[in-house]
CSV table of C-alpha atoms in Angstrom, one decimal:
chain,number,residue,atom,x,y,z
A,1,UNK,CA,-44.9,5.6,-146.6
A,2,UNK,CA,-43.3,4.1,-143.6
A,3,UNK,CA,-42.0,1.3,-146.1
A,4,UNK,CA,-40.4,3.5,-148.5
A,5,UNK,CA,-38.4,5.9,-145.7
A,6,UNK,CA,-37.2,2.4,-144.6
A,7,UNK,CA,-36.3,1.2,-148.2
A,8,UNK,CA,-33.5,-1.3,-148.9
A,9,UNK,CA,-34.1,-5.2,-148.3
A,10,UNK,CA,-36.5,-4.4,-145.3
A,11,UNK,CA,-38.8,-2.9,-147.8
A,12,UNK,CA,-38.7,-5.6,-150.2
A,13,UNK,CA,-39.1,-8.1,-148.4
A,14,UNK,CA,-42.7,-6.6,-146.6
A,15,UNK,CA,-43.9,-5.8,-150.0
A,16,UNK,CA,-43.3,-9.2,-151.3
A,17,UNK,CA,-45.2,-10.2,-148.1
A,18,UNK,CA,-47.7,-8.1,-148.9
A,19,UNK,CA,-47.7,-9.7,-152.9
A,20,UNK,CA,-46.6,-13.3,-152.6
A,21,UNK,CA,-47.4,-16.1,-150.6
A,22,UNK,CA,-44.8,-16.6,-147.4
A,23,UNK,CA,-43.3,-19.1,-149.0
A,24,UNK,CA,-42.6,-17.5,-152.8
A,25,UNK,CA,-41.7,-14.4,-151.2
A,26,UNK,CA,-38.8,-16.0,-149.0
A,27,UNK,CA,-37.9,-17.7,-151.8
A,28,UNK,CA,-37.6,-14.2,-154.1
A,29,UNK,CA,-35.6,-13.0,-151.0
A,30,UNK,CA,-32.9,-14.7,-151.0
A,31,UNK,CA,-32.6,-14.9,-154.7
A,32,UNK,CA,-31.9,-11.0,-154.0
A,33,UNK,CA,-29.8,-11.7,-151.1
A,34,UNK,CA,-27.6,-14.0,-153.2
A,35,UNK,CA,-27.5,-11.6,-155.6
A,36,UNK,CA,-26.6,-8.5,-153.0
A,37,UNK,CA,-23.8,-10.8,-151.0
A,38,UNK,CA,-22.1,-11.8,-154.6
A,39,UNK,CA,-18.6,-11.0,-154.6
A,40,UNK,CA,-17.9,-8.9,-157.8
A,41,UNK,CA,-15.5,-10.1,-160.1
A,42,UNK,CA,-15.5,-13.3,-158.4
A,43,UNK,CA,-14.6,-14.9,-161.7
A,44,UNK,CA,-11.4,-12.9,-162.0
A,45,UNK,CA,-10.3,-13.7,-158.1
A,46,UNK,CA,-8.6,-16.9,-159.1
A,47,UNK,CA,-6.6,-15.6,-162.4
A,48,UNK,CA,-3.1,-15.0,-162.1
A,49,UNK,CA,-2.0,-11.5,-162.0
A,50,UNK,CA,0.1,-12.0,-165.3
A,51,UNK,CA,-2.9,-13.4,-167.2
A,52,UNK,CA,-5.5,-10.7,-165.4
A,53,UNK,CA,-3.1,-7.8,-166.8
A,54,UNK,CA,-3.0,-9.3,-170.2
A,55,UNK,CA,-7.0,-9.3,-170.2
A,56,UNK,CA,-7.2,-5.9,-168.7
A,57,UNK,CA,-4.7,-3.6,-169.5
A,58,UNK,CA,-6.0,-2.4,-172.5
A,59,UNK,CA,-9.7,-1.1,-170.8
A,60,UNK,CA,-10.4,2.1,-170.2
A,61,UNK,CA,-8.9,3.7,-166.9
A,62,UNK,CA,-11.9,3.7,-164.7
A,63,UNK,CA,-12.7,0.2,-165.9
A,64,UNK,CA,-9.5,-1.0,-164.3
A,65,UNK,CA,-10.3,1.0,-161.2
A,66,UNK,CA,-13.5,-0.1,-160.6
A,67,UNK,CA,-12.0,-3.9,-161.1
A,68,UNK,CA,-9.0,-3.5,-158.7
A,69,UNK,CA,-10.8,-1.7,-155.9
A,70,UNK,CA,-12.4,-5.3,-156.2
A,71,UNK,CA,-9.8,-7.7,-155.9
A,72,UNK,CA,-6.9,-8.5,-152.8
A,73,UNK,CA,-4.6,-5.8,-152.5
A,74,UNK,CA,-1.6,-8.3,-153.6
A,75,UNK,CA,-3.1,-8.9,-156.9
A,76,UNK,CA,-4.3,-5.0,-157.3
A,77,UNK,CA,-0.7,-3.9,-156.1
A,78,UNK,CA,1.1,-6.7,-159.1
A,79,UNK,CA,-2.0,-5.6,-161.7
A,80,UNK,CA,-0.9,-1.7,-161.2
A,81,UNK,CA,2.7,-3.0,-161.6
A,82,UNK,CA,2.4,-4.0,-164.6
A,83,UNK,CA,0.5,-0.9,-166.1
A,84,UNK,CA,1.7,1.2,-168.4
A,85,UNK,CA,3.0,4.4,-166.4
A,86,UNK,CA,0.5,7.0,-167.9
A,87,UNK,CA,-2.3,4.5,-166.9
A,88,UNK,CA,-0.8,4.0,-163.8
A,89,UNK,CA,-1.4,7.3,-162.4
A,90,UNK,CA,-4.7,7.5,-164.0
A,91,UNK,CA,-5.6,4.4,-162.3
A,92,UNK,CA,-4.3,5.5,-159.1
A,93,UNK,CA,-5.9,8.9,-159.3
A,94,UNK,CA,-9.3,7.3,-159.8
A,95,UNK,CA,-9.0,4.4,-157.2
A,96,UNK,CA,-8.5,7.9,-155.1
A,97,UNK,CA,-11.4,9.5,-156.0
A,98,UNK,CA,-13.5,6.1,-155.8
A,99,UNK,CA,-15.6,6.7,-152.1
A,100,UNK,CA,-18.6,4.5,-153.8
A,101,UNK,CA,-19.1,3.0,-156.6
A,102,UNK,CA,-22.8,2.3,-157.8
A,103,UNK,CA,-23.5,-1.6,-158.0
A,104,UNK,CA,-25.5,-1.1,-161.2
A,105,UNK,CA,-22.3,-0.1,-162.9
A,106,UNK,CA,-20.0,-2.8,-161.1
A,107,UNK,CA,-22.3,-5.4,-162.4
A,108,UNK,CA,-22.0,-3.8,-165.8
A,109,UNK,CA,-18.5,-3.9,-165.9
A,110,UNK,CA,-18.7,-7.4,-164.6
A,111,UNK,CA,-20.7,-8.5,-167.0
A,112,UNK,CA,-19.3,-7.1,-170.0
A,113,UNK,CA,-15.4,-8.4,-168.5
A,114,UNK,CA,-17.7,-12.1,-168.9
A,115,UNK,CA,-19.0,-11.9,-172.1
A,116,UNK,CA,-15.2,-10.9,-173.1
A,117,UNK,CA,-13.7,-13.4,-171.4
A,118,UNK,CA,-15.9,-16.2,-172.7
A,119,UNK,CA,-15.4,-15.2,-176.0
A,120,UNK,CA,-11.9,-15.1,-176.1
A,121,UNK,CA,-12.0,-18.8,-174.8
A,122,UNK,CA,-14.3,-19.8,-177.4
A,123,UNK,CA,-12.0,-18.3,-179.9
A,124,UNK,CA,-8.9,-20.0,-177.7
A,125,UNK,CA,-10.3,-23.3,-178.0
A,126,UNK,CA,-11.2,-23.1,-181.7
A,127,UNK,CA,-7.4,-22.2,-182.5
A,128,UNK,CA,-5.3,-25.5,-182.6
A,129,UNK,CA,-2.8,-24.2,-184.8
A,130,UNK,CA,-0.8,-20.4,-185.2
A,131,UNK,CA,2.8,-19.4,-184.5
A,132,UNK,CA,3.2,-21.2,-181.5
A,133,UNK,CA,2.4,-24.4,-183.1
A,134,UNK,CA,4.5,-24.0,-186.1
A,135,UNK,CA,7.6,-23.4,-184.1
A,136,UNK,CA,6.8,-26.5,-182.0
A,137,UNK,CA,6.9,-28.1,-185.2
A,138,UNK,CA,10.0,-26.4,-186.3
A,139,UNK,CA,11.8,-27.5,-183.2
A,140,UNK,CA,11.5,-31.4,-184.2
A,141,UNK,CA,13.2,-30.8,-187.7
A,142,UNK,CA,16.4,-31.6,-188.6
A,143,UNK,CA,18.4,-28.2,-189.6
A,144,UNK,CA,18.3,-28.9,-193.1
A,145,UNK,CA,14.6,-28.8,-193.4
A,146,UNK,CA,13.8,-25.7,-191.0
A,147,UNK,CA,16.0,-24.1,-193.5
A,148,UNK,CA,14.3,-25.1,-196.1
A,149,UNK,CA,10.8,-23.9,-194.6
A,150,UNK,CA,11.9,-21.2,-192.9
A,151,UNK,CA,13.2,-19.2,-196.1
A,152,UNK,CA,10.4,-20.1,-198.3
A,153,UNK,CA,8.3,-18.3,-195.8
A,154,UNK,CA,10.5,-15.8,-195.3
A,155,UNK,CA,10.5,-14.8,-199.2
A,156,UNK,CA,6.8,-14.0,-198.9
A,157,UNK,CA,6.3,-12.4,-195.1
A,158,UNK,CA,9.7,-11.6,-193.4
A,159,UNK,CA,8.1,-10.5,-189.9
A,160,UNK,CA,6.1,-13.9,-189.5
A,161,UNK,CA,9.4,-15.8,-189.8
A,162,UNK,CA,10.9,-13.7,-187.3
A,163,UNK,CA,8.1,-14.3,-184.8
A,164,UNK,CA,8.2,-17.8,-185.5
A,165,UNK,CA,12.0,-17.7,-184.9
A,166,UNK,CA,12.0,-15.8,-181.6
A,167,UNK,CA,9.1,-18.8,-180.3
A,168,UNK,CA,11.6,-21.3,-181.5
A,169,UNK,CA,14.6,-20.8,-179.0
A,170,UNK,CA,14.0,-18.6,-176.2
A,171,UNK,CA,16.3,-17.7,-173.7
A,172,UNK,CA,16.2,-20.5,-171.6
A,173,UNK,CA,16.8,-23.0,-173.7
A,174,UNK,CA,20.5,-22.1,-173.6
A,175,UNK,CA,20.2,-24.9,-171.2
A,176,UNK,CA,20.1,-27.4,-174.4
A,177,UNK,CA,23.5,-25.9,-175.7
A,178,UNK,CA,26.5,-28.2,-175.1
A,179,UNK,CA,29.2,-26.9,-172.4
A,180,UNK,CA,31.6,-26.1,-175.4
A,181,UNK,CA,29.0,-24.0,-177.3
A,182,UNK,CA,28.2,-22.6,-173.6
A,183,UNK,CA,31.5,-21.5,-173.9
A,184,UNK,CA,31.4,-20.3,-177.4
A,185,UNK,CA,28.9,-18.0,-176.6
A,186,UNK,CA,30.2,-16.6,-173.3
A,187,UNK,CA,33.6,-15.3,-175.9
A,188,UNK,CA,31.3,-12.9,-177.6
A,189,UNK,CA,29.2,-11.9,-175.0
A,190,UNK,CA,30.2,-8.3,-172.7
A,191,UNK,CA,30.2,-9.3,-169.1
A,192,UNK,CA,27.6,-6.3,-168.7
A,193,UNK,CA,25.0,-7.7,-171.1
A,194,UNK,CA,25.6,-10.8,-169.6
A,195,UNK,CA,24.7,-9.9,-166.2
A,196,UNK,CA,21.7,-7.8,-167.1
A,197,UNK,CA,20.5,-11.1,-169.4
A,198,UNK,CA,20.8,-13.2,-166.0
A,199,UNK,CA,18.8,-11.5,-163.6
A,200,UNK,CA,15.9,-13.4,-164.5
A,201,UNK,CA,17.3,-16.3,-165.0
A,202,UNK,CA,16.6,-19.8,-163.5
A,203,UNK,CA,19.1,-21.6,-160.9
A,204,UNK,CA,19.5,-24.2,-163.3
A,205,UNK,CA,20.8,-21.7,-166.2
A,206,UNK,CA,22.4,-19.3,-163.6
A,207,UNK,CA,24.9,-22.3,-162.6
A,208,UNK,CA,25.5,-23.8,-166.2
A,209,UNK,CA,26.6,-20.4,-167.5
A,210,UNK,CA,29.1,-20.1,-164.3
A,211,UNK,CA,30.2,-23.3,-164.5
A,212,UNK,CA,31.8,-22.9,-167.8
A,213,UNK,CA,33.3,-19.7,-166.8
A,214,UNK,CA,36.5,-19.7,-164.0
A,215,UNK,CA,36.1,-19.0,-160.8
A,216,UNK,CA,37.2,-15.8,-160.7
A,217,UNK,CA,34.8,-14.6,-163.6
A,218,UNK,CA,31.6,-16.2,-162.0
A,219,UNK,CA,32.1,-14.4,-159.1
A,220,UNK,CA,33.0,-10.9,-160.7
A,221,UNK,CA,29.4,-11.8,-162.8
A,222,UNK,CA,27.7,-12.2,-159.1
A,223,UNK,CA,29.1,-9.6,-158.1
A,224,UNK,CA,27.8,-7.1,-161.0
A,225,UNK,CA,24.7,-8.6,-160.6
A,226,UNK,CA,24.3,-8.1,-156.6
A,227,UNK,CA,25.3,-4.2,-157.1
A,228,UNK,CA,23.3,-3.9,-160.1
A,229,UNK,CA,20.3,-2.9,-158.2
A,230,UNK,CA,17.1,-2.8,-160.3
A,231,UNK,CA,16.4,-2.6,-164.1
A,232,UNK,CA,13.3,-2.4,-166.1
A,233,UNK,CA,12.2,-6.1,-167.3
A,234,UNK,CA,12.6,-4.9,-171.0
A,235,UNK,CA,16.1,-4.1,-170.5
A,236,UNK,CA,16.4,-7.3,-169.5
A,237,UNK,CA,14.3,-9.3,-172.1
A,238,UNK,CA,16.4,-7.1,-174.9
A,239,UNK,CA,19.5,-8.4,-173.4
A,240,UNK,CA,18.8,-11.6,-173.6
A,241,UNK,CA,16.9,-11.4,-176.8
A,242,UNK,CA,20.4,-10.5,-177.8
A,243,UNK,CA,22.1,-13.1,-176.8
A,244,UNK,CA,19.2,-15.8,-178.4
A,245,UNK,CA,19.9,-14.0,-181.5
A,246,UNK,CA,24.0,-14.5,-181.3
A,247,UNK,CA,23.2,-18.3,-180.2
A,248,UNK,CA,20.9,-18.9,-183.5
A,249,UNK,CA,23.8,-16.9,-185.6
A,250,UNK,CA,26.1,-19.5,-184.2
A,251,UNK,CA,23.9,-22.8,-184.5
A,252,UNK,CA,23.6,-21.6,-188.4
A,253,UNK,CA,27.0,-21.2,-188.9
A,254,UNK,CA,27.7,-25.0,-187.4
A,255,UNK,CA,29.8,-23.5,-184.2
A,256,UNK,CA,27.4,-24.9,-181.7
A,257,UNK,CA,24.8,-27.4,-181.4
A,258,UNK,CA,21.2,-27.2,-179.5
A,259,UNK,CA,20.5,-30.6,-178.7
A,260,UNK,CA,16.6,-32.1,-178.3
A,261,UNK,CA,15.7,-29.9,-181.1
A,262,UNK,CA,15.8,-32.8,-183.9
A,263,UNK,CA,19.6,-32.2,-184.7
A,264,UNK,CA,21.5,-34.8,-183.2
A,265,UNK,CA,21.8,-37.0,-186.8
A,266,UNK,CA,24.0,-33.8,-187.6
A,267,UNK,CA,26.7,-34.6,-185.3
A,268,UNK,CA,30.3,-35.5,-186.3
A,269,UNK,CA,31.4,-38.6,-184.7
């Protein structure tokens, strides 16, 4: 009786005692004392908040809970960021309501997040080709024969030629546009969209797109941008999804070039 008011490890370890040799039992011990002191979700500690969201975001509510009432409130805080805003507040309301959670079901969670994980890796390492690899491809072609490709595909599924084409250039890679087709693009562009487009932006982009504007306009562009205050991120990924899409109109029509992407042998000398 006296063992099981005591209960917990205590009581464990004095019936092992009483079952075991000394020896086995200490072993079997701290077996369970490993197993008591594990951090849960140990395996998700090290992920990057981006790459955590993507593998959790679509769980249930209380799953999420129970997982960021586990991890460092920086990468909780920048998971709960990234939520949708209806699963935010459920989230929130149940991280509130959360005084103890029963181990049993942690390591349940835990364990099912495991098997999930591994399997998508397994899957992950099986895939060596998809969309991603197809546009890599694409990008070492001369024009003439992405052309080629790319309408033969898109005469039999449209919307895989328009993923593939959205891989191909993204925003960034503005940096492989000549300062004349830098230019070029900056005539069509609204000073507003522009701004929005640039708040992600790298330095290195940031300062090729005002160096091929005057003085006067660069600094009117900082300034928007300073007093813009914040925006969603899809604002800003539509604007410059926009202006990616006026770039590839103008690479087509033969108004700019992209260099690095297999097109130099069509330049007029």
């Amino acid at each position: 009786q006296g063992y099981l008011k005591d209960g917990g490890l205590e009581y464990a370890r004095a019936l092992l005692r009483r079952s075991l040799d000394p020896k086995e039992a200490e072993r079997v011990i701290q077996q369970i004392q490993t197993q008591v002191q594990k951090t849960p979700f140990a395996f998700l500690q090290k992920a990057e908040s981006e790459n955590l969201l993507t593998f959790i975001q679509d769980e249930h509510p209380q799953t999420i809970a129970i997982i960021v009432s586990h991890l460092p409130h920086h990468k909780a805080s920048e998971i709960l960021v990234g939520l949708p805003q209806e699963k935010q507040v459920e989230v929130v309301r149940r991280v509130a309501e959360m005084e103890q959670t029963n181990p049993e079901i942690v390591r349940e969670v835990e364990a099912a997040l495991e098997a999930r994980l591994s399997n998508m890796l397994t899957h992950a390492a099986e895939k060596v080709g998809g969309v991603a690899r197809v546009a890599e491809m694409l990008n070492l072609c001369d024009r003439s024969t992405e052309r080629t490709i790319m309408e033969g595909v898109e005469g039999q599924d449209p919307e895989l030629v328009e993923e593939i084409r959205r891989l191909m250039f993204v925003f960034e890679d503005i940096m492989l546009v000549d300062d004349r087709g830098i230019q070029s693009v900056l005539k069509q562009i609204d000073q507003k969209e522009l701004c929005l487009a640039l708040k992600t932006a790298s330095d290195a982009l940031k300062a090729k797109i005002f160096a091929n504007m005057s003085a006067r306009a660069a600094e009117m562009v900082r300034e928007e941008m300073e007093y813009m205050g914040p925006v969603r991120v899809s604002e800003v990924e539509a604007a410059q999804q926009r202006i990616v899409d006026l770039v590839r109109r103008l690479e087509d029509a033969g108004e700019i070039i992209i260099s690095g992407r297999g097109r130099e042998k069509d330049l007029v000398v």
